[in-house]
CSV table of C-alpha atoms and ligand atoms in Angstrom, one decimal:
chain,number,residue,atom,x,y,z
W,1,UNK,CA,28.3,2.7,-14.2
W,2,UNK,CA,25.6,1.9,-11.6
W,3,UNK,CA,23.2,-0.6,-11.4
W,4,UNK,CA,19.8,0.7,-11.1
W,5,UNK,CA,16.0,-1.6,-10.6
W,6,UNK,CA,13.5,1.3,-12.1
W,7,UNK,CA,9.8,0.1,-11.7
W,8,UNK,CA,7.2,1.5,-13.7
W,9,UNK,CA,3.1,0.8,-12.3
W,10,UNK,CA,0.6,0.2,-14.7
W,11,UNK,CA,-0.5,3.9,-15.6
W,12,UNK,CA,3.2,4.2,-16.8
W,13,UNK,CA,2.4,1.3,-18.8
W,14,UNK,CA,-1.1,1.7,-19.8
W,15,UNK,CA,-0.4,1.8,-23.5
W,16,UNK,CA,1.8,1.0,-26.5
W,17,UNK,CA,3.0,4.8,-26.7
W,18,UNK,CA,3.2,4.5,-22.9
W,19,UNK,CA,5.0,1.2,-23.2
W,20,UNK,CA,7.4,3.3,-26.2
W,21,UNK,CA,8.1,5.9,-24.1
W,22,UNK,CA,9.5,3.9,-21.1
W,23,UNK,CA,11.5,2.2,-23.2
W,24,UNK,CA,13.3,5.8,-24.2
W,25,UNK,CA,13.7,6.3,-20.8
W,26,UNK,CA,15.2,3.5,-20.2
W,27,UNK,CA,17.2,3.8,-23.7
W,28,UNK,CA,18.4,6.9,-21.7
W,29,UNK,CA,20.0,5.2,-18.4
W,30,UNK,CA,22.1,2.6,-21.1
W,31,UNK,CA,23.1,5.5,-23.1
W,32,UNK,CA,24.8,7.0,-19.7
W,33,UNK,CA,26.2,3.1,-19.5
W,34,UNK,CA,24.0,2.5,-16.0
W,35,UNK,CA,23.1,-1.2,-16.3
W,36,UNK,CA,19.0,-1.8,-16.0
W,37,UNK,CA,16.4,-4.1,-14.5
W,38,UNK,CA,13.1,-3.3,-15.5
W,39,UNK,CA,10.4,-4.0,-13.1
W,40,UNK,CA,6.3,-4.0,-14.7
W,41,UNK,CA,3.0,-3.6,-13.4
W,42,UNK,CA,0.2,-4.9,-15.4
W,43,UNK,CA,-1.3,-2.1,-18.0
W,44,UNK,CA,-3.7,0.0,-15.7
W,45,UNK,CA,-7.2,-1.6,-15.0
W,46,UNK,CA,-5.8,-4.8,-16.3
W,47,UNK,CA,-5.8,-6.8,-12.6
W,48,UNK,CA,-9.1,-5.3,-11.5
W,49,UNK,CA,-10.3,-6.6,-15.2
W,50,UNK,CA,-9.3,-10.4,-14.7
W,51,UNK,CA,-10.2,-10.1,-11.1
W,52,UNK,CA,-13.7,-9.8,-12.3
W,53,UNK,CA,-13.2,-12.3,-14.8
W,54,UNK,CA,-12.9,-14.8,-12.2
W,55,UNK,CA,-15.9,-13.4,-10.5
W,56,UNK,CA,-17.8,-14.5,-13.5
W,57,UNK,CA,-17.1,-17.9,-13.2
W,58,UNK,CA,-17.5,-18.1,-9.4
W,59,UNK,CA,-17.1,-14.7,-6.0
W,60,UNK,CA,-15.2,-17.8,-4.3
W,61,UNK,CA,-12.6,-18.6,-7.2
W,62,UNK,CA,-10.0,-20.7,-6.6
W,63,UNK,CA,-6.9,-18.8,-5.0
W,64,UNK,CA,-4.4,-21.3,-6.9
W,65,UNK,CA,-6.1,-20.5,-10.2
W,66,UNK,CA,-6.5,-16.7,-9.0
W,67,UNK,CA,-2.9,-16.5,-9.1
W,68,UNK,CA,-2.1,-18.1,-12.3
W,69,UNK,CA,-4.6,-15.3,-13.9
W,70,UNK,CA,-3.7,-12.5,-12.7
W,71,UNK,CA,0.2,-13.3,-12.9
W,72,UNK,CA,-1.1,-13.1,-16.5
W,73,UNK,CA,-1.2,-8.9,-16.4
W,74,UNK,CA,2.6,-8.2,-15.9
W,75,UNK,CA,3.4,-11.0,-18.7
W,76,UNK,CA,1.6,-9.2,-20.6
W,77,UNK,CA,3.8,-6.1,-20.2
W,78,UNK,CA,7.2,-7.5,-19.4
W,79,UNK,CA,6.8,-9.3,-23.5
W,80,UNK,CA,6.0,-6.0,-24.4
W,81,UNK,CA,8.5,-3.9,-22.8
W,82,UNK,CA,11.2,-6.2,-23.8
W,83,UNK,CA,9.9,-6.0,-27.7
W,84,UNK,CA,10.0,-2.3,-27.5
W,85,UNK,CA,13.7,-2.5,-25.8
W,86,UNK,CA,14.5,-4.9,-28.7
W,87,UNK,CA,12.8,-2.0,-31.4
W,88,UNK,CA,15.2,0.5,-30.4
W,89,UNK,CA,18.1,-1.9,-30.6
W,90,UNK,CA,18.7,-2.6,-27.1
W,91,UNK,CA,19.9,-6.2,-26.0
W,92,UNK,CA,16.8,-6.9,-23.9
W,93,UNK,CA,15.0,-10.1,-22.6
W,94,UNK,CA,12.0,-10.4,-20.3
W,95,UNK,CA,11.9,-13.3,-17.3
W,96,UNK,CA,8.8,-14.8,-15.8
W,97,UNK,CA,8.8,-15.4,-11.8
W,98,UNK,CA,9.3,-19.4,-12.6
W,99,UNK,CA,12.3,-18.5,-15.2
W,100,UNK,CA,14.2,-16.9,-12.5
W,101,UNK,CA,13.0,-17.5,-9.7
W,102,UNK,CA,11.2,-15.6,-7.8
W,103,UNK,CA,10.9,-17.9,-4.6
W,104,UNK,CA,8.3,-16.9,-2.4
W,105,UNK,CA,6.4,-18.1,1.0
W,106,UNK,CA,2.6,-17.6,2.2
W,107,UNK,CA,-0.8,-18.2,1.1
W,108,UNK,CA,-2.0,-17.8,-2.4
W,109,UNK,CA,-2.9,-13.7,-3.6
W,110,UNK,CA,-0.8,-12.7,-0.4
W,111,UNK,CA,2.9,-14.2,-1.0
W,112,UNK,CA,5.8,-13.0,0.3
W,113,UNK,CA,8.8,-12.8,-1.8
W,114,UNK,CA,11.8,-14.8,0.3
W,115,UNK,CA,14.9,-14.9,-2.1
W,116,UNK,CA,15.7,-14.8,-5.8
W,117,UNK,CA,18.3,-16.9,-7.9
W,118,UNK,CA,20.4,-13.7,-9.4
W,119,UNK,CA,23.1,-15.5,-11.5
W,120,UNK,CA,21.7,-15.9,-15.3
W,121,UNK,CA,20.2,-12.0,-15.3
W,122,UNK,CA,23.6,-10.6,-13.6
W,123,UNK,CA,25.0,-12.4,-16.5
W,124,UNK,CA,22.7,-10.6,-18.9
W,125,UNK,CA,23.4,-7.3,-17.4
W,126,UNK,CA,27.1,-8.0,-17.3
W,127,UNK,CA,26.8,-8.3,-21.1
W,128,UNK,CA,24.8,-4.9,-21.4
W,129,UNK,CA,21.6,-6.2,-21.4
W,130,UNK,CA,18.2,-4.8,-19.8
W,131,UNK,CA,16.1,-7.4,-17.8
W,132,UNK,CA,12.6,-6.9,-17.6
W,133,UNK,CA,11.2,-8.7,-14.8
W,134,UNK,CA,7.2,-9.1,-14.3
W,135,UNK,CA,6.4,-7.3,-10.6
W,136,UNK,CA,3.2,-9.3,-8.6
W,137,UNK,CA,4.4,-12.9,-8.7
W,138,UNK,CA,6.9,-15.2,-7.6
W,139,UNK,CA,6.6,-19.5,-6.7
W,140,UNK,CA,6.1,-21.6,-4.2
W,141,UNK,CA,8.7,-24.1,-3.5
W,142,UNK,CA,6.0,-26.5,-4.8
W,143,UNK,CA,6.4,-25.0,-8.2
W,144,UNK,CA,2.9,-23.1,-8.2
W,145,UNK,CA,2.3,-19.4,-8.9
W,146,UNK,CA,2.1,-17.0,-6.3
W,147,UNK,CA,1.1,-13.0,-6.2
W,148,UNK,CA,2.5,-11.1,-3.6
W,149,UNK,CA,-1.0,-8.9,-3.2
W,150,UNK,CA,-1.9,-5.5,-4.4
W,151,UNK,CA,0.6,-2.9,-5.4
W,152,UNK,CA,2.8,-5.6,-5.2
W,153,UNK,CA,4.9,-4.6,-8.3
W,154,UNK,CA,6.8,-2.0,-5.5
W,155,UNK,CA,8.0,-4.9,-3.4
W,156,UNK,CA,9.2,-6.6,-5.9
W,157,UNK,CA,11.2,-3.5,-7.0
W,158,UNK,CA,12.7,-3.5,-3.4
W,159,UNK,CA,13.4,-7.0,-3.4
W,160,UNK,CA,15.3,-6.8,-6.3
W,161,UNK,CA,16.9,-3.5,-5.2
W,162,UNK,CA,17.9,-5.8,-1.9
W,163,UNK,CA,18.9,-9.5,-3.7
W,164,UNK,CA,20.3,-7.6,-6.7
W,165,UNK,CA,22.4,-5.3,-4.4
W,166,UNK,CA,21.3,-2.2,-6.9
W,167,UNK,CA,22.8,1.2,-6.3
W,168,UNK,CA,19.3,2.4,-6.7
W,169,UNK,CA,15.3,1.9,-6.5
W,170,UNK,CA,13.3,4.1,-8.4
W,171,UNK,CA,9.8,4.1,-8.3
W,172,UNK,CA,8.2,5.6,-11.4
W,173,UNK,CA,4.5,6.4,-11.2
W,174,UNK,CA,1.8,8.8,-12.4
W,175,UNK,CA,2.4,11.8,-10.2
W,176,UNK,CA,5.7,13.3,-8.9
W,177,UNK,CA,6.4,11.8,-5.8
W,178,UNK,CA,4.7,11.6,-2.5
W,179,UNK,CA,2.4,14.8,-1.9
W,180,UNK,CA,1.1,15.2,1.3
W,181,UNK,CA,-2.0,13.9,0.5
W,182,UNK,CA,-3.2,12.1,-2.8
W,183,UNK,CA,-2.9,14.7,-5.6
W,184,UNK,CA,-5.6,13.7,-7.6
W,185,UNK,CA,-8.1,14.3,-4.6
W,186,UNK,CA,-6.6,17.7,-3.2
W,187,UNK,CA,-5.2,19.7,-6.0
W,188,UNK,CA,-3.4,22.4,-3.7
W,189,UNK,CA,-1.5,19.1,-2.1
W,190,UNK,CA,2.5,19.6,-2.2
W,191,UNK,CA,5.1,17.4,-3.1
W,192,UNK,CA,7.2,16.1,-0.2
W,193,UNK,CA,11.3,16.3,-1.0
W,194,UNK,CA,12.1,13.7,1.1
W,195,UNK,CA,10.1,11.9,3.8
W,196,UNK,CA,11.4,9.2,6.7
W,197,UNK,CA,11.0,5.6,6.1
W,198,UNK,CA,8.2,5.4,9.2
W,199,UNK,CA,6.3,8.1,7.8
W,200,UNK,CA,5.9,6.4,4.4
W,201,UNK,CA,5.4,3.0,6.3
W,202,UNK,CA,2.1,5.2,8.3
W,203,UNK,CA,0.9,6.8,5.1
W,204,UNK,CA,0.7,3.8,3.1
W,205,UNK,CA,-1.0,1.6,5.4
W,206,UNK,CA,-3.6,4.0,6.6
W,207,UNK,CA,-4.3,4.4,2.8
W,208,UNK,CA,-1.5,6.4,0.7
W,209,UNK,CA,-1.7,3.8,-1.8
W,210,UNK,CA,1.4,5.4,-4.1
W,211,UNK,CA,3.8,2.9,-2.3
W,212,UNK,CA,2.6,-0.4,-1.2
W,213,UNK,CA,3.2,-0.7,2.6
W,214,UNK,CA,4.8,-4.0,2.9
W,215,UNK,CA,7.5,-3.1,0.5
W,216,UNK,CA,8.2,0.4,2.7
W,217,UNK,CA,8.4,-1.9,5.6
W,218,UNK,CA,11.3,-4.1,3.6
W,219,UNK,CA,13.3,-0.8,2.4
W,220,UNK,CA,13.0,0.4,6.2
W,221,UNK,CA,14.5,-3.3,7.7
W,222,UNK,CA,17.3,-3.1,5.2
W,223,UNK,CA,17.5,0.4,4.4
W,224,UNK,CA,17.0,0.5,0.9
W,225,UNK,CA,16.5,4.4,-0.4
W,226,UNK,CA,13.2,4.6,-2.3
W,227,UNK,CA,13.1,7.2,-5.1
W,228,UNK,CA,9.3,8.1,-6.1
W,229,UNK,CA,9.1,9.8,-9.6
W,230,UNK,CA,7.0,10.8,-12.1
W,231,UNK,CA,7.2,8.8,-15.5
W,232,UNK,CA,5.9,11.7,-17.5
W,233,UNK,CA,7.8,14.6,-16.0
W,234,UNK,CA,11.2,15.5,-15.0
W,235,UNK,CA,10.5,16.7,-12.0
W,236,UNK,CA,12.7,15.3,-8.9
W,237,UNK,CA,10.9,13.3,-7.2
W,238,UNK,CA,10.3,12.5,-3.4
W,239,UNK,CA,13.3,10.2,-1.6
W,240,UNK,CA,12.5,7.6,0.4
W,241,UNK,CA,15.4,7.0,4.0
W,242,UNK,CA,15.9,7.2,7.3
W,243,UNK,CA,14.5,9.6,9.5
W,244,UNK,CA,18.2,10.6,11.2
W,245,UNK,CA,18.6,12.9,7.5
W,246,UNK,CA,16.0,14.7,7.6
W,247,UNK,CA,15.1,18.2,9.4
W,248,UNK,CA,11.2,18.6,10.7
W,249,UNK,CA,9.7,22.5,10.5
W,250,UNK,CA,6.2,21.3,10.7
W,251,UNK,CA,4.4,19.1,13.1
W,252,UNK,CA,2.5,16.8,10.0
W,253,UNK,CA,4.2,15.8,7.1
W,254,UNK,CA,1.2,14.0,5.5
W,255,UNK,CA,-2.9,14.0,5.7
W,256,UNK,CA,-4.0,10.0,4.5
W,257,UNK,CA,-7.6,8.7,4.1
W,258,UNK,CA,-8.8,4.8,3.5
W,259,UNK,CA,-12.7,4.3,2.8
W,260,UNK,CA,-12.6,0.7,3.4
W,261,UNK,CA,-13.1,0.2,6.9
W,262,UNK,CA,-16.2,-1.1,8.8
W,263,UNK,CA,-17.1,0.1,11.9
W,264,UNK,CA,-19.0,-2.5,14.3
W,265,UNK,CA,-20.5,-2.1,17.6
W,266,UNK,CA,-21.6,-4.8,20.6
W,267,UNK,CA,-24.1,-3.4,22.1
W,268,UNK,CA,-25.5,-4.1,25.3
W,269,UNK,CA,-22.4,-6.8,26.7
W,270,UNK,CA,-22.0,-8.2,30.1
W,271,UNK,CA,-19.4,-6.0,31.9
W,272,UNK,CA,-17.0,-7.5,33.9
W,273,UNK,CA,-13.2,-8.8,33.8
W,274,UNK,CA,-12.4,-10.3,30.5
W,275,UNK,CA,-15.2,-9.3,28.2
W,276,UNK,CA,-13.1,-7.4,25.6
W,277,UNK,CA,-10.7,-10.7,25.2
W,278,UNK,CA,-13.6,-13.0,24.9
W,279,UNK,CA,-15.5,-10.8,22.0
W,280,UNK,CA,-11.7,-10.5,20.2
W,281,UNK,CA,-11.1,-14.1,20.8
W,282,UNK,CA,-11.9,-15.2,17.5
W,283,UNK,CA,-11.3,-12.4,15.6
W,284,UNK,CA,-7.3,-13.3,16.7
W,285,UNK,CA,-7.9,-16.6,15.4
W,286,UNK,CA,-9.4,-16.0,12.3
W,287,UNK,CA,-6.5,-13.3,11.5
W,288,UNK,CA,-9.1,-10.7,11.4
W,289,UNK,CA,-7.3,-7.3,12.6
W,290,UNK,CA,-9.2,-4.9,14.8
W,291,UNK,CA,-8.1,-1.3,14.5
W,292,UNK,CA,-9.7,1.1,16.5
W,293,UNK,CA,-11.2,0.2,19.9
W,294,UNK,CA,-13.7,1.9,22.1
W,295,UNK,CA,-15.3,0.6,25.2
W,296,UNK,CA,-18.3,3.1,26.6
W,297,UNK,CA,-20.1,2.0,30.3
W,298,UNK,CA,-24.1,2.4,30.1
W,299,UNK,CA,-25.3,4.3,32.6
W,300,UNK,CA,-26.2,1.5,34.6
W,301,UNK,CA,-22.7,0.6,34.9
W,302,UNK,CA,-23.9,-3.4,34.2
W,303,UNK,CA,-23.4,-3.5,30.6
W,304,UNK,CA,-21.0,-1.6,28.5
W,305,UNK,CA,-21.5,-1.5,24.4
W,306,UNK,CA,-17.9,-2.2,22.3
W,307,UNK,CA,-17.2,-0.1,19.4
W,308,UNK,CA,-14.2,-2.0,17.0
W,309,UNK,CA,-12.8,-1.0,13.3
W,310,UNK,CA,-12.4,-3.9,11.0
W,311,UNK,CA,-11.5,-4.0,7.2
W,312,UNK,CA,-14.7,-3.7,5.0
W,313,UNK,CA,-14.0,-7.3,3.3
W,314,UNK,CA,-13.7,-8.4,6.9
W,315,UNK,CA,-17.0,-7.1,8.9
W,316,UNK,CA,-19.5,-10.4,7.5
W,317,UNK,CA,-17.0,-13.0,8.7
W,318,UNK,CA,-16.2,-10.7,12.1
W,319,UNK,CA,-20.2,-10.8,12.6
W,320,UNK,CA,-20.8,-14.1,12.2
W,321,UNK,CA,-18.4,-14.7,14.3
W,322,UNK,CA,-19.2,-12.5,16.8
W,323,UNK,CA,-23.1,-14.2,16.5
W,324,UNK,CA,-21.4,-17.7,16.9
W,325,UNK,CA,-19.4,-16.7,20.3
W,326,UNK,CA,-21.0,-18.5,23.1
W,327,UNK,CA,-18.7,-16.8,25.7
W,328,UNK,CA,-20.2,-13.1,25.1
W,329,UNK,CA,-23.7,-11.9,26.0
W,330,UNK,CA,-25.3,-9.0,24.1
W,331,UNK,CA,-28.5,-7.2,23.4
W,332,UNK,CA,-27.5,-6.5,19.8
W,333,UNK,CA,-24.8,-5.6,16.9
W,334,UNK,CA,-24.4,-3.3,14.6
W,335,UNK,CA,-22.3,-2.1,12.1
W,336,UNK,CA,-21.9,0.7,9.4
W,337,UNK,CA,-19.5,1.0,6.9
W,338,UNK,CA,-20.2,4.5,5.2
W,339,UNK,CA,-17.2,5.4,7.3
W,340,UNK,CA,-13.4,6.4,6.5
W,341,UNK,CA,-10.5,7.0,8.5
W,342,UNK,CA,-8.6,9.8,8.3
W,343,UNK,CA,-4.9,10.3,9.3
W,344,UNK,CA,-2.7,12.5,10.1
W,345,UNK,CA,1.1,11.6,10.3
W,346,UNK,CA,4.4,12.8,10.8
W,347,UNK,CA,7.8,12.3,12.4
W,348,UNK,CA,7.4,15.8,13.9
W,349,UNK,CA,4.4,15.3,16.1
W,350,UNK,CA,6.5,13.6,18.6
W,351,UNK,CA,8.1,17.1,19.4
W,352,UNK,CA,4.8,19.7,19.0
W,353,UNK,CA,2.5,19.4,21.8
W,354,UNK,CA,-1.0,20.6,20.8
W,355,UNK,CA,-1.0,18.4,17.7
W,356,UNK,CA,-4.6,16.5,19.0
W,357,UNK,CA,-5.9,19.3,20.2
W,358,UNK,CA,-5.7,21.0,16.6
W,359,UNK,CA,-7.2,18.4,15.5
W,360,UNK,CA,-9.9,17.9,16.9
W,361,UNK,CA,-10.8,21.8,17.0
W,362,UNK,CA,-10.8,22.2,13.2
W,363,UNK,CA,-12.8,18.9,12.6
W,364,UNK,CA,-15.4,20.1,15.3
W,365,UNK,CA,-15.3,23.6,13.8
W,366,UNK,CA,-16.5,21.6,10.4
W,367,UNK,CA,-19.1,20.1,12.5
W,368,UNK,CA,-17.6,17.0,11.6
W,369,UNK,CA,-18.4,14.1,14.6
W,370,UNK,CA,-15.4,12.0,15.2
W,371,UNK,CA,-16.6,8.4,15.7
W,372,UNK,CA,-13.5,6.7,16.4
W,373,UNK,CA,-10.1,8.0,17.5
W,374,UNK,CA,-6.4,6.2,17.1
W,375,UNK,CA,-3.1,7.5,17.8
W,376,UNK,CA,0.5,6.3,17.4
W,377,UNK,CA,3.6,8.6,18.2
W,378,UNK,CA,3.5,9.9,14.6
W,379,UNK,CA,0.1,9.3,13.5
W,380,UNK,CA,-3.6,10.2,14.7
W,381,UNK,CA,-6.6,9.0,12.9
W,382,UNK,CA,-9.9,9.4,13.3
W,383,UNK,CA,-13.2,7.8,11.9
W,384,UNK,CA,-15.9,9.7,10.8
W,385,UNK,CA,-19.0,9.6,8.0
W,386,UNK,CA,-18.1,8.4,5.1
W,387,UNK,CA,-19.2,11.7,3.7
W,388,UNK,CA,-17.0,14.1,5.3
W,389,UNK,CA,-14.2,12.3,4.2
W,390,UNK,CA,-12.7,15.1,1.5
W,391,UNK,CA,-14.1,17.8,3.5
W,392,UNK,CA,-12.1,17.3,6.5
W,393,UNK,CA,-9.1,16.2,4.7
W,394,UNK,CA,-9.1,19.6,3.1
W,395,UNK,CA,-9.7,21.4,6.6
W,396,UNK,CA,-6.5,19.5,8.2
W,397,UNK,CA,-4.9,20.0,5.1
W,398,UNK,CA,-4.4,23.7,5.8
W,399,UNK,CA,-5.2,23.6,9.3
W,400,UNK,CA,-1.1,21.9,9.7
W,401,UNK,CA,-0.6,24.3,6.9
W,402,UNK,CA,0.4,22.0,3.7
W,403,UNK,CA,-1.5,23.9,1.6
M,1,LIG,P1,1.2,2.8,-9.9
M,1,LIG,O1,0.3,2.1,-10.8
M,1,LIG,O2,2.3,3.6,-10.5
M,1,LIG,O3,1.8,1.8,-8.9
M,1,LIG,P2,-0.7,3.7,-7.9
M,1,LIG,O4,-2.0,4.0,-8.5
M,1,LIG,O5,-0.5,2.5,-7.2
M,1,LIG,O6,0.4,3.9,-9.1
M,1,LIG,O7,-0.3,4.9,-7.0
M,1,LIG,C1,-0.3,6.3,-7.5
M,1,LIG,C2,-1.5,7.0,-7.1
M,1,LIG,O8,-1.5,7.1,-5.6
M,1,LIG,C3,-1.6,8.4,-7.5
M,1,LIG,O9,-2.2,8.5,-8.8
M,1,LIG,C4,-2.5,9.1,-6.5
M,1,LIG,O10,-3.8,9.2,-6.9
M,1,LIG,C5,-2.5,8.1,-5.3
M,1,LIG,N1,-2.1,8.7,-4.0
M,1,LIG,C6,-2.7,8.6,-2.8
M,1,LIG,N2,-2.1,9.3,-1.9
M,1,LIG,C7,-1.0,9.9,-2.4
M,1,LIG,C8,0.0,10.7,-1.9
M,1,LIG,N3,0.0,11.1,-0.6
M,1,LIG,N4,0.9,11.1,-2.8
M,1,LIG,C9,0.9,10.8,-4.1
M,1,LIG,N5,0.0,10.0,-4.6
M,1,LIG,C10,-1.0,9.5,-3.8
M,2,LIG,N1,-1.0,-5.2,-11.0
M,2,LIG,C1,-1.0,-5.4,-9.6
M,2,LIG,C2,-2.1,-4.6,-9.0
M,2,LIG,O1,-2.9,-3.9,-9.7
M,2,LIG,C3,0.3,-5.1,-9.0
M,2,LIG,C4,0.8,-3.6,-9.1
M,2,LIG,O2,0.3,-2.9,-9.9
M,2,LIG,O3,1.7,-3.2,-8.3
M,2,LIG,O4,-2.3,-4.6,-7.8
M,3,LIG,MG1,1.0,1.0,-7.1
């Protein structure tokens, strides 16, 4: 017998017959004796939906009450999973963050889950029972409810995994695993076997959304093997672990593109020592992260214009508070956010030279103009128009040959 958390996201769960049929393939892992915790996302659509609820009544709705609604989405399912459970004549009980609990720490919308009480539900497995638990939400030690941001059913999964001590974390989704890029975009993309914690880590944040980042960055601290797999297939899927297990042939594992980013330029500033601190100043203190920087000196070597990434949702507040920074000088900002960024990423970069290089070539051979560049040792992104985004994943695509 092992003791397995299986998450299902909210395609898996879009639906009664959806609902029906992860309960049989949950009815399958008792039926081989494995004992079960069921994490659910809300039905698909069903967050964006209340999100835009709350938008009805005000765009700056309360983040307390924010929370309480959309927590709402994976009760929703977690009832209904547990009633399907109970239909096939499975011992099977659903538990809402607050039941449990699910104590977490952080602002409203953006929680971060800290520790879970595990006795009453080890209890119910010990007894052969399957505990559904709602993914997205935990409390505050005040008592309110908290969600732990988007995606945020997968690190609950891995919390559980961790607090739970499971022998396993499966992640079941829409596709078949990690592809080396999103499947639904690139058709000819190929599923990835297995793929090193960091990797994952870079492809989800620069926009892979098929695993959240911040619960790749809790497997990686306490090395927690991540299984993703398909809900509708058998197919294997792709494992999730660290980076010593696994063999690089090629150079890029993974080609990742994010559409929300705004790009912002200062034109015109005052150059001398200190500038680039002053303009970010603020930004540091209102938690706004800068991504990409460029500086270019004008020809007349006096003034310099600064060229900065921000996140899309960002870019108003980061204006106004450029506009409101008495310790910069400038002729004028601007900003455009029909951009994307574009990544490439993998573990075997470190060890190919020539990896930029290629890059660049096969973008500029697409006539595609770079307009902001990043690297990391196993990533390299780029901004460019918004419009070239599919067209120069493609390229890349077979340019590192994952075609
Ligand atoms: P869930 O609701 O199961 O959590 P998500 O919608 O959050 O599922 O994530 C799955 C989706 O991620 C896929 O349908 C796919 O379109 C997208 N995706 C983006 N990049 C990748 C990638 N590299 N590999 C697989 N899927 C990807
Ligand atoms: N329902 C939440 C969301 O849509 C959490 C999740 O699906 O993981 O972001
Ligand atoms: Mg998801």
């Amino acid at each position: 017998m092992i003791k397995k958390v299986l998450k299902f996201g909210g395609t898996s769960v879009g639906s009664i017959e959806r609902i029906q049929h992860v309960a049989k393939i949950i009815e399958n892992e008792t039926k081989q004796g494995n004992s079960i915790i069921a994490v659910v996302s809300a039905m698909a659509g069903k967050t964006n939906e209340l999100i835009n609820l709350s938008k009805n009544i005000s765009n700056e709705f309360n983040n307390r009450e924010l929370d309480v609604l959309l927590s709402t989405g994976e009760q929703i399912t977690s009832a209904l999973l547990a009633g399907a459970l109970t239909h096939l004549k499975i011992n099977a009980k659903s538990w809402l963050n607050w039941q449990i609990p699910i104590l977490t720490e952080g602002s409203h919308t953006n929680a971060r889950i800290i520790n879970m009480h595990v006795n009453q539900i080890n209890e119910f497995l010990k007894n052969k029972g399957v505990a559904v638990i709602p993914g997205f939400q935990g409390i505050m030690s005040n008592g309110d409810i908290t969600t732990i941001g988007r995606g945020g059913s997968d690190a609950t999964a891995v919390a559980i995994a961790k607090i739970f001590q499971t022998d396993v974390c499966e992640i079941f989704t829409d596709v078949d695993g990690v592809f080396s890029t999103d499947p639904n975009k690139i058709p000819v993309a190929k599923k990835i076997e297995k793929i090193s914690y960091d990797e994952m880590l870079e492809l989800s944040s620069l926009g892979a959304k098929v695993m959240q980042a911040s619960a790749v960055q809790t497997a990686m601290m306490y090395k927690i093997p991540l299984e993703v797999k398909s809900t509708f297939t058998n197919r294997d899927g792709t494992k999730i672990f660290d980076q010593e297990n696994i063999d690089y042939n090629k150079s890029v594992t993974g080609v990742a593109y994010s559409k929300d980013e705004t790009k912002i330029t200062v034109i015109g500033v005052k150059d001398k020592p200190g500038i680039a601190a002053n303009v970010f100043e603020p930004l540091n203190e209102a938690q706004i992260n800068v991504d990409m920087v460029i500086q270019n000196i004008s020809s007349d070597q006096k003034t310099t214009d600064i060229t900065f990434t921000v996140k899309s949702e960002d870019a108003l507040k980061t204006i106004d508070l450029l506009k409101n920074n008495k310790k910069i000088e400038y002729k004028k900002i601007t900003k455009n956010d029909k951009v994307a960024k574009v990544s490439i990423v993998g573990a075997g970069m470190v060890s190919t030279p020539g990896v930029t290089y290629k890059m660049f070539r096969a973008l500029a051979d697409e006539k595609i103009n770079i307009l902001a560049i990043s690297t990391s040792e196993i990533k390299l992104s780029v901004i460019i128009n918004e419009q070239d985004t599919l067209h120069s994943i493609k390229k890349l695509h077979s340019v590192f040959e994952l075609d």
